[in-house]
XYZ file of C-alpha atoms in Angstrom:
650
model
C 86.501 111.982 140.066
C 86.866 113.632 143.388
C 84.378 113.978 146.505
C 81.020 115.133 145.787
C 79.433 116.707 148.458
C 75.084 115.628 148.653
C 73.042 118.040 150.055
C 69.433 117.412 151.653
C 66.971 121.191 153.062
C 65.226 118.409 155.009
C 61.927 118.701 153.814
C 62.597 122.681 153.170
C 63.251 123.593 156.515
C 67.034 124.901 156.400
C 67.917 126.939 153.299
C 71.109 125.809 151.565
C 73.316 127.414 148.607
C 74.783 124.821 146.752
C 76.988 127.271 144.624
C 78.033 129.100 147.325
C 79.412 126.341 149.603
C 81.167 124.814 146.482
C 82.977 127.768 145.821
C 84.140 128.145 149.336
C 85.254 124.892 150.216
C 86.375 123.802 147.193
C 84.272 120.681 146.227
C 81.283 119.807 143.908
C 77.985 119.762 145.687
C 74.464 117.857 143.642
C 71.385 120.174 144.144
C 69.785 120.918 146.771
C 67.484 117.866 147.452
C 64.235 117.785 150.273
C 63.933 114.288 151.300
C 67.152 111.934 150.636
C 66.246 109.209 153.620
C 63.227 108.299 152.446
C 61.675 109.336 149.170
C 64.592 110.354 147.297
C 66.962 107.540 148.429
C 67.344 105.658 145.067
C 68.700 109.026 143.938
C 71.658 109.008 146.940
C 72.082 105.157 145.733
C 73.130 106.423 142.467
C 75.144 109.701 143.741
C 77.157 107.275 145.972
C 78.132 104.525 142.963
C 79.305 107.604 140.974
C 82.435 107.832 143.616
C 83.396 109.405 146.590
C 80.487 110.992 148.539
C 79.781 113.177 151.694
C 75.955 112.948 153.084
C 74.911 116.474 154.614
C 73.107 114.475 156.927
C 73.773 113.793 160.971
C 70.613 112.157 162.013
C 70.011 109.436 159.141
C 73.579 108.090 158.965
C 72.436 104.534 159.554
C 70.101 104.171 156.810
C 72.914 105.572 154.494
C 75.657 102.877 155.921
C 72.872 100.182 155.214
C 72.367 101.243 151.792
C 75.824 101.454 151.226
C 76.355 97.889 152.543
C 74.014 96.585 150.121
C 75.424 98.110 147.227
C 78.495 96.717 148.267
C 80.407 100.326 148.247
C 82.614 102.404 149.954
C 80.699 104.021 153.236
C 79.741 107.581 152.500
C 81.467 110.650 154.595
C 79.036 112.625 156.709
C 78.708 115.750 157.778
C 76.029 117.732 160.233
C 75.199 121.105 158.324
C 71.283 121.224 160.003
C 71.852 121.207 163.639
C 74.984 122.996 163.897
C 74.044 125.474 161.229
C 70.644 125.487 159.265
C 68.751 125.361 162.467
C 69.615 128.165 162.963
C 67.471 131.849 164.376
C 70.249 133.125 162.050
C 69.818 130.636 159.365
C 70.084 133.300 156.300
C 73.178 133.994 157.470
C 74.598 130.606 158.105
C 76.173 129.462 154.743
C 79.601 130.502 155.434
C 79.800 128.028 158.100
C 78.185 125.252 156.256
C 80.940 126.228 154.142
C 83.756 125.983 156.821
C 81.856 122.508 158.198
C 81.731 121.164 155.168
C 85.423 121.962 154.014
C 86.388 120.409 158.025
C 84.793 117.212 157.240
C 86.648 116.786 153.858
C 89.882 116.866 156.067
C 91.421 113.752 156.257
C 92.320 112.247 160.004
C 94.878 110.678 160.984
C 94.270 107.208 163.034
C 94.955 106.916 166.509
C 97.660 104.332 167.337
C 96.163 101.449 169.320
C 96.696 97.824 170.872
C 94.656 94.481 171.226
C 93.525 94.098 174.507
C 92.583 90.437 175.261
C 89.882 89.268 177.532
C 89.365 85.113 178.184
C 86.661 86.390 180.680
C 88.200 85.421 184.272
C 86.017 87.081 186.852
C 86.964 88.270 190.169
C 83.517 89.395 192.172
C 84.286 91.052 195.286
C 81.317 91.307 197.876
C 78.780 89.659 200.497
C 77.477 86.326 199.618
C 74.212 87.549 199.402
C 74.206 89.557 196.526
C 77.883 88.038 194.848
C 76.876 84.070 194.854
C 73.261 84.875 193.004
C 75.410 86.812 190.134
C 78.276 84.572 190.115
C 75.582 81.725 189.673
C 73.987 83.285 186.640
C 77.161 84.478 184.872
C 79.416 81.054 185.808
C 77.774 79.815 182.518
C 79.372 82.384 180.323
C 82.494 83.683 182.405
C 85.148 81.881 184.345
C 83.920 83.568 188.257
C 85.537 83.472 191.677
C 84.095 85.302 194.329
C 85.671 86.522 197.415
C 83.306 86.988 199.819
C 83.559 89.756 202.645
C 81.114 87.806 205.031
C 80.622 84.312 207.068
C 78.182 83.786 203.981
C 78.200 79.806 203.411
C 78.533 79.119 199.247
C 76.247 76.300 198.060
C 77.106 75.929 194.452
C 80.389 74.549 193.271
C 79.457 75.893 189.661
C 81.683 79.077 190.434
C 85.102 79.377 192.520
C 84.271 81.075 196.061
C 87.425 82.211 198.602
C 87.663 84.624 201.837
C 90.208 87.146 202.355
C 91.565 91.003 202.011
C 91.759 92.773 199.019
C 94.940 94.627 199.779
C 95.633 96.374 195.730
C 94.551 95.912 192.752
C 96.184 97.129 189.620
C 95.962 96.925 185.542
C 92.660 97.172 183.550
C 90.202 95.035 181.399
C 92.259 91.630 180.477
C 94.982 92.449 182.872
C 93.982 93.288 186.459
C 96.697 91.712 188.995
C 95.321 91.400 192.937
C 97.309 90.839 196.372
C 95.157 89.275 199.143
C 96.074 89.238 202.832
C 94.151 86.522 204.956
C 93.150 83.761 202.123
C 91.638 80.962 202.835
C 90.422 78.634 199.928
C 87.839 76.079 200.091
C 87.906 72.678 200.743
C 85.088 70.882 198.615
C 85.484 67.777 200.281
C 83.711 66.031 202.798
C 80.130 65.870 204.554
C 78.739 69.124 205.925
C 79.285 72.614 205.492
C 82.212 73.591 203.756
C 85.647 73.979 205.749
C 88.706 76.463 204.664
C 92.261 76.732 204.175
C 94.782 78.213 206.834
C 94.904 81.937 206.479
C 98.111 82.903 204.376
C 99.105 86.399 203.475
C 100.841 87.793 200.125
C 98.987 85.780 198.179
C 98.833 86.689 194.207
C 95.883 86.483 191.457
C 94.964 87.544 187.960
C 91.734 88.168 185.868
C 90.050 90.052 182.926
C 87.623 91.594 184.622
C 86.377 93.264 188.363
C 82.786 93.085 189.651
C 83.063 95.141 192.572
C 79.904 94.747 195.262
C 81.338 95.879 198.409
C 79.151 99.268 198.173
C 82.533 101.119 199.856
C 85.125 102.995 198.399
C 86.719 102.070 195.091
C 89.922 99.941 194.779
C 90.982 101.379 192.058
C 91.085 105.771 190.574
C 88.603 106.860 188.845
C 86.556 103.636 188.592
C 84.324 105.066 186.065
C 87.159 105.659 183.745
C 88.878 101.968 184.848
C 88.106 99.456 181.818
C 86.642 96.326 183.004
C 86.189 97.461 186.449
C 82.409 97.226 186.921
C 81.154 98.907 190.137
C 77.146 99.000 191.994
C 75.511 99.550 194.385
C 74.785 95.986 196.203
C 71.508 97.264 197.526
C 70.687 98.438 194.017
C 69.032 95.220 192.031
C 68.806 96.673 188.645
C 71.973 98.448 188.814
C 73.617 94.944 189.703
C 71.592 93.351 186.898
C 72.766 95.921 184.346
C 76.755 94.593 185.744
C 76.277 91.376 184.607
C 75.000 92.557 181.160
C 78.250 94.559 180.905
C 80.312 91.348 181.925
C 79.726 89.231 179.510
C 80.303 91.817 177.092
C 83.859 92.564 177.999
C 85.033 88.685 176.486
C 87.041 88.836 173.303
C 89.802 90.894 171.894
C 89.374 94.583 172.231
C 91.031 97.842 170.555
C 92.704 100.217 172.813
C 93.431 103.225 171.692
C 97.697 104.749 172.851
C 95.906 108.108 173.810
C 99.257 109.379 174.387
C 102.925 109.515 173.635
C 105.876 109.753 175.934
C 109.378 111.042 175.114
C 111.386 110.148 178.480
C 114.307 112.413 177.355
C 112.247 115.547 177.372
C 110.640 114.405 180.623
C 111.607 116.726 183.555
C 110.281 115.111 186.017
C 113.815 114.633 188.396
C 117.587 114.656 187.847
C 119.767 113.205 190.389
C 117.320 112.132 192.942
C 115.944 115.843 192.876
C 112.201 116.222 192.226
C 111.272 118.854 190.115
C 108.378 118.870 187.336
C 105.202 116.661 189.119
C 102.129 118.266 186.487
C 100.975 114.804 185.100
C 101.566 113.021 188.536
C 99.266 115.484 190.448
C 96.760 115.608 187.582
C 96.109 112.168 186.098
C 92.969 111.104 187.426
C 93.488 107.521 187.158
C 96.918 106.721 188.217
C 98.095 105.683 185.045
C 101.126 108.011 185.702
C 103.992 106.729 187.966
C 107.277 108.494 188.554
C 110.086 105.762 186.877
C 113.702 107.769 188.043
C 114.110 110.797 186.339
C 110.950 110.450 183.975
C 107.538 109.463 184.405
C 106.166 106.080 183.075
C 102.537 106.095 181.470
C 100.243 102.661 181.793
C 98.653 103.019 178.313
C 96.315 99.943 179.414
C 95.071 102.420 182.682
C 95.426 105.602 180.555
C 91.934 106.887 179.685
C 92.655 109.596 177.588
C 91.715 112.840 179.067
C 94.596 114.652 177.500
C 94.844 116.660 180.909
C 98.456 115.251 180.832
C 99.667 116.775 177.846
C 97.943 120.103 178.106
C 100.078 120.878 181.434
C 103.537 118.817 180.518
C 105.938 121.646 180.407
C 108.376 119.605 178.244
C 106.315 118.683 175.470
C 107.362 115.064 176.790
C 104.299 113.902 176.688
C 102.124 114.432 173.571
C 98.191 113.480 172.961
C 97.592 111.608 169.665
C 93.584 111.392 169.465
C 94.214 113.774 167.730
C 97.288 114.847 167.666
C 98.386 118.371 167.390
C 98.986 118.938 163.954
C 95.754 117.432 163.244
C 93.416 119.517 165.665
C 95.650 122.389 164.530
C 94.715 121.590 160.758
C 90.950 121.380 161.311
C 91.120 124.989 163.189
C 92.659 126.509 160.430
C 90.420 125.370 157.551
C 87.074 126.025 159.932
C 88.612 130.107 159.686
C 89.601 129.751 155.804
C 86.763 128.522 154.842
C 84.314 130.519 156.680
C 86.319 133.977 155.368
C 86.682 132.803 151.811
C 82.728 132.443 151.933
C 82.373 135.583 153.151
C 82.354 135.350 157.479
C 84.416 138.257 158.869
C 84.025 137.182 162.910
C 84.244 133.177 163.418
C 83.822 132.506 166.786
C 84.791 128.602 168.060
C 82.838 126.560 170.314
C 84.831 123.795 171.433
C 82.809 119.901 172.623
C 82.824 116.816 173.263
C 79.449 114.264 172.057
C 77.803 115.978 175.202
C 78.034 118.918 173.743
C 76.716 117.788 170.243
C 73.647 116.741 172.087
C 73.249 119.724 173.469
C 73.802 121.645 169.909
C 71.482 119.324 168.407
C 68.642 119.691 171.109
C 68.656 123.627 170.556
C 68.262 123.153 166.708
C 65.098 120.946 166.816
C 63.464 122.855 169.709
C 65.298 126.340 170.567
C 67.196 129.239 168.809
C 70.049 127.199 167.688
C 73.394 128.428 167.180
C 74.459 131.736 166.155
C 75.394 131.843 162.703
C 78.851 132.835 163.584
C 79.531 130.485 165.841
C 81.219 127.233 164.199
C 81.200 123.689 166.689
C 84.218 122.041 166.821
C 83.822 118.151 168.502
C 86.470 116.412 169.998
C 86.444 113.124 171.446
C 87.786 114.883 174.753
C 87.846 118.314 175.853
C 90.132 117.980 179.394
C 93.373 117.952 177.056
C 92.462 121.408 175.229
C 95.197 123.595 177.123
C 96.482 126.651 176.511
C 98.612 126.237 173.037
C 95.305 125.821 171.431
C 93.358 127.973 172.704
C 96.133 130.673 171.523
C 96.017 128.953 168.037
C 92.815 129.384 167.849
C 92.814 132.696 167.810
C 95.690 133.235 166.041
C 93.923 131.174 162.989
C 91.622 133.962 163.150
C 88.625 133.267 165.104
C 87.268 136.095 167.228
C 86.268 134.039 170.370
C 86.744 130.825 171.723
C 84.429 128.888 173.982
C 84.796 125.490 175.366
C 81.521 123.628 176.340
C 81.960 121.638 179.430
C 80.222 117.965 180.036
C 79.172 116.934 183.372
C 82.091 114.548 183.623
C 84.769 116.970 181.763
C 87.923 117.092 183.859
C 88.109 120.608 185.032
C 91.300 120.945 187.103
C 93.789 121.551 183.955
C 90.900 123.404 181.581
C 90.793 126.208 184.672
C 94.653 126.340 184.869
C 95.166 126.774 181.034
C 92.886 128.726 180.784
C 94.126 130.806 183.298
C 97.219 130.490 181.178
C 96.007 131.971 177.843
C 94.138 134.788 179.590
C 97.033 135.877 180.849
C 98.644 136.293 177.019
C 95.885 137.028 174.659
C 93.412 138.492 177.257
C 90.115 137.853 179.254
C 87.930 138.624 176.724
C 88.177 136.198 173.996
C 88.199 132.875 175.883
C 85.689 131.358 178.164
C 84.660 127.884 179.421
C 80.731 127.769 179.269
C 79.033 125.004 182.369
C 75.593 125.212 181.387
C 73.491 121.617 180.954
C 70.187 123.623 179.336
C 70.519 124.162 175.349
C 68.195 126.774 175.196
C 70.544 128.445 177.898
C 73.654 127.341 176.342
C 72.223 129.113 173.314
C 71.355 132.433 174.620
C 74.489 132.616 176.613
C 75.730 132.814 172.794
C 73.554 134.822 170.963
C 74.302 137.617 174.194
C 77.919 137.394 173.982
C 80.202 140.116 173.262
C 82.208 139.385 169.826
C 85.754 141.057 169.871
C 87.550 141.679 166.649
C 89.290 138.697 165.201
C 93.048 138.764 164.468
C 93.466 141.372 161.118
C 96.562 138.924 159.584
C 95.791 135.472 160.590
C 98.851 133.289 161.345
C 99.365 129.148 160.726
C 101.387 128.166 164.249
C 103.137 125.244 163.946
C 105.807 122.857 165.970
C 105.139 121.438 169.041
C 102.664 122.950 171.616
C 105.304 125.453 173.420
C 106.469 126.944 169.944
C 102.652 127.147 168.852
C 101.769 128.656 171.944
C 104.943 131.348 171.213
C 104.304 131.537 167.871
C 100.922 132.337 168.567
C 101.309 134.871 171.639
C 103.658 136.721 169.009
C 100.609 137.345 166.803
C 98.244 138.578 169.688
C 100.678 140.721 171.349
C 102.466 142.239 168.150
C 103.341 145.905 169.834
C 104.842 144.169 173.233
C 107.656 145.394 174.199
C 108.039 143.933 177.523
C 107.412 140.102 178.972
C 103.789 139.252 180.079
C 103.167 138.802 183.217
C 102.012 134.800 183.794
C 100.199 133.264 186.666
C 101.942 131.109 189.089
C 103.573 127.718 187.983
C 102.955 128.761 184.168
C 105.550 126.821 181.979
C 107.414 129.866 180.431
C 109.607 132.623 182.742
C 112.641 133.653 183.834
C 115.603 133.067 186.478
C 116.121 135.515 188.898
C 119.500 134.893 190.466
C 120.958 137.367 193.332
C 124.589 137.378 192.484
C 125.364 138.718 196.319
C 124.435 135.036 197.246
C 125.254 132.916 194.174
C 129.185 131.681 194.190
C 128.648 130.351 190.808
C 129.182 126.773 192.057
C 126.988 125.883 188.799
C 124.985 122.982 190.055
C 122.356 124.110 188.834
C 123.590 123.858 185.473
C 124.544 120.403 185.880
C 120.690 119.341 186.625
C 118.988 121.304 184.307
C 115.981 119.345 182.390
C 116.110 121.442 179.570
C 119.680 123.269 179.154
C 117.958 126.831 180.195
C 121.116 127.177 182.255
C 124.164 126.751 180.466
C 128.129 127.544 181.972
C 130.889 128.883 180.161
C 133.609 126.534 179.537
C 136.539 129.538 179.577
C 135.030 131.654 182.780
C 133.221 131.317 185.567
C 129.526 132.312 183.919
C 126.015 131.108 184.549
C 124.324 131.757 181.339
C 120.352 131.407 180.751
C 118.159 130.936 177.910
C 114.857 132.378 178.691
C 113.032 130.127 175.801
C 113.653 127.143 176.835
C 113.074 127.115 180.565
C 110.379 125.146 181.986
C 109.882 126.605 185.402
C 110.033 123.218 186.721
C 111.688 124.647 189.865
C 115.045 121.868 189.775
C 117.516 124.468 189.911
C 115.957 126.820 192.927
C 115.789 123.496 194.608
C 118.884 122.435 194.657
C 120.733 125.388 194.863
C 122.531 125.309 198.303
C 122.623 129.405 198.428
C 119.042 129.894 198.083
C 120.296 132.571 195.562
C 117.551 131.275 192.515
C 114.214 132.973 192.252
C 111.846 131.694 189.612
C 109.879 134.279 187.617
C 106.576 133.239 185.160
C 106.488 135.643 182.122
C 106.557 134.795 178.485
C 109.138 137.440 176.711
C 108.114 137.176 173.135
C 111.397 138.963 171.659
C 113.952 137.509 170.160
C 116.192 137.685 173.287
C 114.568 135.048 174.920
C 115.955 133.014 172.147
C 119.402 133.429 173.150
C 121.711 133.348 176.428
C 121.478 135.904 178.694
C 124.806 136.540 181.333
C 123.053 136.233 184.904
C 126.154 136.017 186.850
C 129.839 136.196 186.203
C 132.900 136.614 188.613
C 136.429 136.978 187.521
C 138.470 133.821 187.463
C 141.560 133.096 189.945
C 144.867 132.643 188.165
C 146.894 129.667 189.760
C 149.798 131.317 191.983
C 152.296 128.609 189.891
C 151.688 128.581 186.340
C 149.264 131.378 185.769
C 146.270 129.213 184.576
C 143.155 130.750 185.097
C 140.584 128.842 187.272
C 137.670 128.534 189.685
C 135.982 131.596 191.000
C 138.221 134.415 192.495
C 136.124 135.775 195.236
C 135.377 131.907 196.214
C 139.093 130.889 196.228
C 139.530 134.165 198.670
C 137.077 133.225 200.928
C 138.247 129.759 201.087
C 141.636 131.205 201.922
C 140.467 133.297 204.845
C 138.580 130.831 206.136
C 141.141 127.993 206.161
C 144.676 128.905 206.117
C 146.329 128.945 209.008
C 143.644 127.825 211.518
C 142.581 124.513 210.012
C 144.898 121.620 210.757
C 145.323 120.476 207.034
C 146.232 123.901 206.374
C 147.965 124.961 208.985
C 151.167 125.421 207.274
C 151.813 128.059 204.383
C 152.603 125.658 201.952
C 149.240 123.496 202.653
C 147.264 126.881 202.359
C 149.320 127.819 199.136
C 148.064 124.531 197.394
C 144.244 126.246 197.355
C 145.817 128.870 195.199
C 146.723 126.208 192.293
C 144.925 124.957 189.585
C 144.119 121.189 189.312
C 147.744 120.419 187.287
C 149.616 122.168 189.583
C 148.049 121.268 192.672
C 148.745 117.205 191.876
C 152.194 118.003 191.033
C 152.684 119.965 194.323
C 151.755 116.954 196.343
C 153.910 114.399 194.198
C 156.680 115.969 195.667
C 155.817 115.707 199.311
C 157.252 113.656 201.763
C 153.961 112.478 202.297
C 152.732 112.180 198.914
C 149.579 110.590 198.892
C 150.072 109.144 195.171
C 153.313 107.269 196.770
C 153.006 103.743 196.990
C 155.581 101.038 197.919
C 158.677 100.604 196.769
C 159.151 98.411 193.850
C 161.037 94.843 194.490
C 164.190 94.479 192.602
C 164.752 92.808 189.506
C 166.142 89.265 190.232
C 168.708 88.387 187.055
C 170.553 85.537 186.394
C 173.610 87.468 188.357
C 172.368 87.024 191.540
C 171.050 83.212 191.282
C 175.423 82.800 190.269
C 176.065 85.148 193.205
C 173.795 83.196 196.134
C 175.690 79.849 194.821
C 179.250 81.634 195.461
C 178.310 82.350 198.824
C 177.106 79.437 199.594
């Protein structure tokens, strides 16, 4: 028996078309019932020991799970079809997108990748004695707590650890936070009278689970609100300093962390040879968790807090989000469009959120306009990481607009530059990022907003995020017939290389991340790929002619897919055997410059070895007099003749 989809008007206050939303999605629906949480929940006992169900319900969940745990049965699947659709100004109109929602929440997800994260509860509290000592003295039953103090504060109670020093860096996250101190002194507990301390030593080293910080200055740590077991007040704040030591002694146990992302440190382009070249995830990360590691990066998945902006700006495709991954966000796009289309929708528009923004959608239902009936919600546990590549597959899936919701803590910096991005290949007017904290104004930005045609032949991108971003920008731009024109440090262009200036010395083949620039084996040739360069600047760097330009544009034809001839010189042919090598015009140059006025060149034979190839040039110098190869003579062979002749003589 498959999954059964239970539907609920709410006492009659959304209308609902059971026939219609089977048909559409593709699953069997019960009637349409009024009042399943309360009066009618003996009938949703039964309906869920038939098999597999899906609750149309968002705001009752709870008393389903409970049921469900005493029946002893699977937990039911939920779905929101009230707020996000049936509350709706538009309602009548709304059942292709309970359709779509419906058919979404069917989907099966994949499961983020994760690691125990242990916490014994050792507690480091970092502030005056004032305020530090009275919570260390109240949480020293529960946690393990040493305070260093940053005043002449005298401790009283020996039921908690207390030293004095500098807290120079602090690194790592809940269960594994490492600390240097400068200037420690530890106490002595023995004795009559105040307490006396330790010599001051430097360097010193310490570990704990967890960080109380009450120093009221500036964080030791990125993004502190985003740090996992680093706990920060305001000392003057009581109640916010109360509500720390709640959290404390909540953080003791063994904890799930999710591996937000993925790393591939072959496709990382971060340097080659000591040469700097892609930084994206460096200069974006907002909580350090990136580091450069030699030529790749190196991701701390215990600092990592997921925003995603990493992945939506790697170049590369090194780095890849997995909560959820690609495919998977990909996969819910496309049946949200299906769906809504096979039940009739011609113009889907997306609105893209976070649980911010399902508070938001849910606060316009019960007591504003709701959403447009065209407008489906998509929620994701983060919307920082939503770059470019999905925005594009968005509309390629067949959705007519697509809006992402901010929250008041959304990381903005790589949402503005992707979406810079994806204006600049599908145009201005179907993508949007909507900062508004009122619902009622969220939901007449909506209902006002112009709704462009949708894609006539909907496409399913798929591959990584560069080749669903091409794959995509194919679809939307089907009559280009020249490259589009991209904004400045965009992740797709050309090479631009003034062949006055270039001697084809090809070092910028030999450092290329991605094998965009690729030599010739049998000429002298600097070849280019336009499809797989990354822009990541490595070869304008370290180009000692200052003869490489880059240029952002996305060429969507199919000769970006193979190698392009941006320079090419004729070869030199070696004056003794004829073998072709090196660059003609260099080996000319080199001549003029040299022979005859530089002293290792200063006679015609010297000068004539820059005219031979590598075979003939060794050979030449073998038969000097001063043959560099030469070495010593070799001793003679002593034989058994000359012990018989050194007797004779003697």
């Amino acid at each position: 028996m498959g999954t059964k989809l239970i539907l609920c008007d709410c006492a009659g206050t959304q209308d609902l078309e059971a026939e219609k939303i089977a048909s559409a999605c593709g699953i069997a629906c019960s009637k349409v019932h009024t009042a399943l949480c309360t009066a009618e929940l003996e009938t949703v006992a039964s309906l869920m020991q038939d098999g597999d169900t899906v609750i149309a319900c968002g705001q009752e969940q709870d008393v389903f799970r409970d049921l469900a745990d005493e029946l002893n049965i699977d937990m039911p699947g939920f779905v929101d079809l009230r707020d996000r659709a049936g509350w709706s100004e538009q309602s009548s109109d709304a059942t292709p997108k309970m359709a779509a929602l419906a058919a979404e929440a069917l989907l099966p997800q994949p499961i983020t990748p994760s690691v125990d994260v242990f916490s014994e509860g050792t507690c480091f509290i970092v502030g005056s004695g004032d305020v530090s000592f009275e919570l260390a003295d109240r949480l020293s039953d529960t946690l393990a707590v040493t305070v260093l103090m940053t005043d002449g504060a005298s401790p009283v109670s020996r039921s908690f650890d207390v030293v004095r020093g500098q807290l120079r860096s602090l690194n790592g996250a809940l269960g594994g936070f490492t600390l240097r101190l400068d200037a420690l002194q530890q106490l002595k507990p023995g004795g009559r009278g105040a307490f006396t301390w330790t010599e001051a030593r430097d360097g010193a080293h310490s570990a704990c689970d967890i960080i109380i910080d009450l120093t009221g200055g500036t964080a030791f740590v990125q993004a502190p609100a985003k740090r996992e077991g680093y706990l920060r007040a305001d000392p003057k704040d009581p109640l916010a300093v109360e509500r720390l030591a709640y959290e404390a002694v909540q953080l003791v146990g063994t904890f799930e962390k999710p591996l937000y992302v993925r790393l591939e440190e072959t496709l990382c382009a971060h340097s080659r040879a000591e040469q700097i070249a892609c930084t994206n995830c460096l200069d974006i990360c907002p909580t350090g968790a990136i580091v450069p590691a030699g030529e790749h990066v190196s991701i701390d998945p215990m600092v990592c807090a997921g925003c995603g902006e990493c992945a939506a700006v790697c170049p590369s495709t090194a780095i890849t989000y997995e909560d959820p991954p690609v495919s998977a966000l990909l996969s819910r796009m496309h049946i949200l469009a299906r769906t809504y289309r096979r039940a009739g929708g011609t113009s889907p528009r997306l609105l893209v959120h976070d649980a911010h923004g399902a508070e938001m959608i849910r606060l316009a239902a019960r007591f504003g306009r709701g959403l447009p009936a065209d407008v489906i919600p998509l929620e994701l546990n983060v919307i920082s990481g939503f770059g470019h590549a999905e925005m594009l597959a968005a509309l390629a899936h067949g959705f007519a607009r697509v809006d992402i919701l901010l929250a008041p803590t959304t990381e903005r910096d790589a949402l503005d530059r992707e979406l810079a991005l994806a204006q600049a290949i599908a145009g201005p007017d179907g993508l949007s990022l909507i900062d508004e904290a009122d619902p009622d104004a969220m939901a007449d930005l909506l209902y006002a907003q112009d709704v462009p045609s949708p894609l006539a032949d909907p496409v399913l991108p798929l591959g990584n995020r560069r080749q669903i971003a091409r794959l995509s920008a194919q679809a939307l731009n089907p009559q280009a017939d020249t490259p589009l024109s991209l904004p400045e440090n965009a992740p797709y262009g050309a090479v631009a290389v003034n062949t006055d200036a270039c001697t084809l010395c090809l070092s910028c083949v030999s450092l290329c991340p991605s094998g965009a620039l690729v030599d010739n084996p049998d000429k002298p040739q600097l070849n280019f790929q336009q499809d797989a360069c990354l822009q990541c600047g490595l070869c304008k760097g370290v180009c000692p002619e200052d003869a490489i330009t880059l240029v952002p544009q996305l060429d969507l034809s199919d000769a970006a897919l193979s190698q392009q001839v941006l320079n090419e010189e004729e070869p030199f042919a070696c004056v003794e055997c004829g073998a072709l090598f090196g660059v003609k015009s260099t080996v000319e140059r080199i001549m003029e410059k040299l022979s005859g006025t530089h002293p290792m060149f200063a006679t015609s034979d010297k000068a004539r070895m820059i005219q031979m190839c590598d075979n003939c040039r060794v050979n030449a110098q073998f038969q000097q007099s001063d043959n560099p190869f030469q070495s010593n003579p070799r001793p003679k062979v002593v034989t058994t003749e000359d012990y018989f002749s050194k007797r004779k003589d003697h």
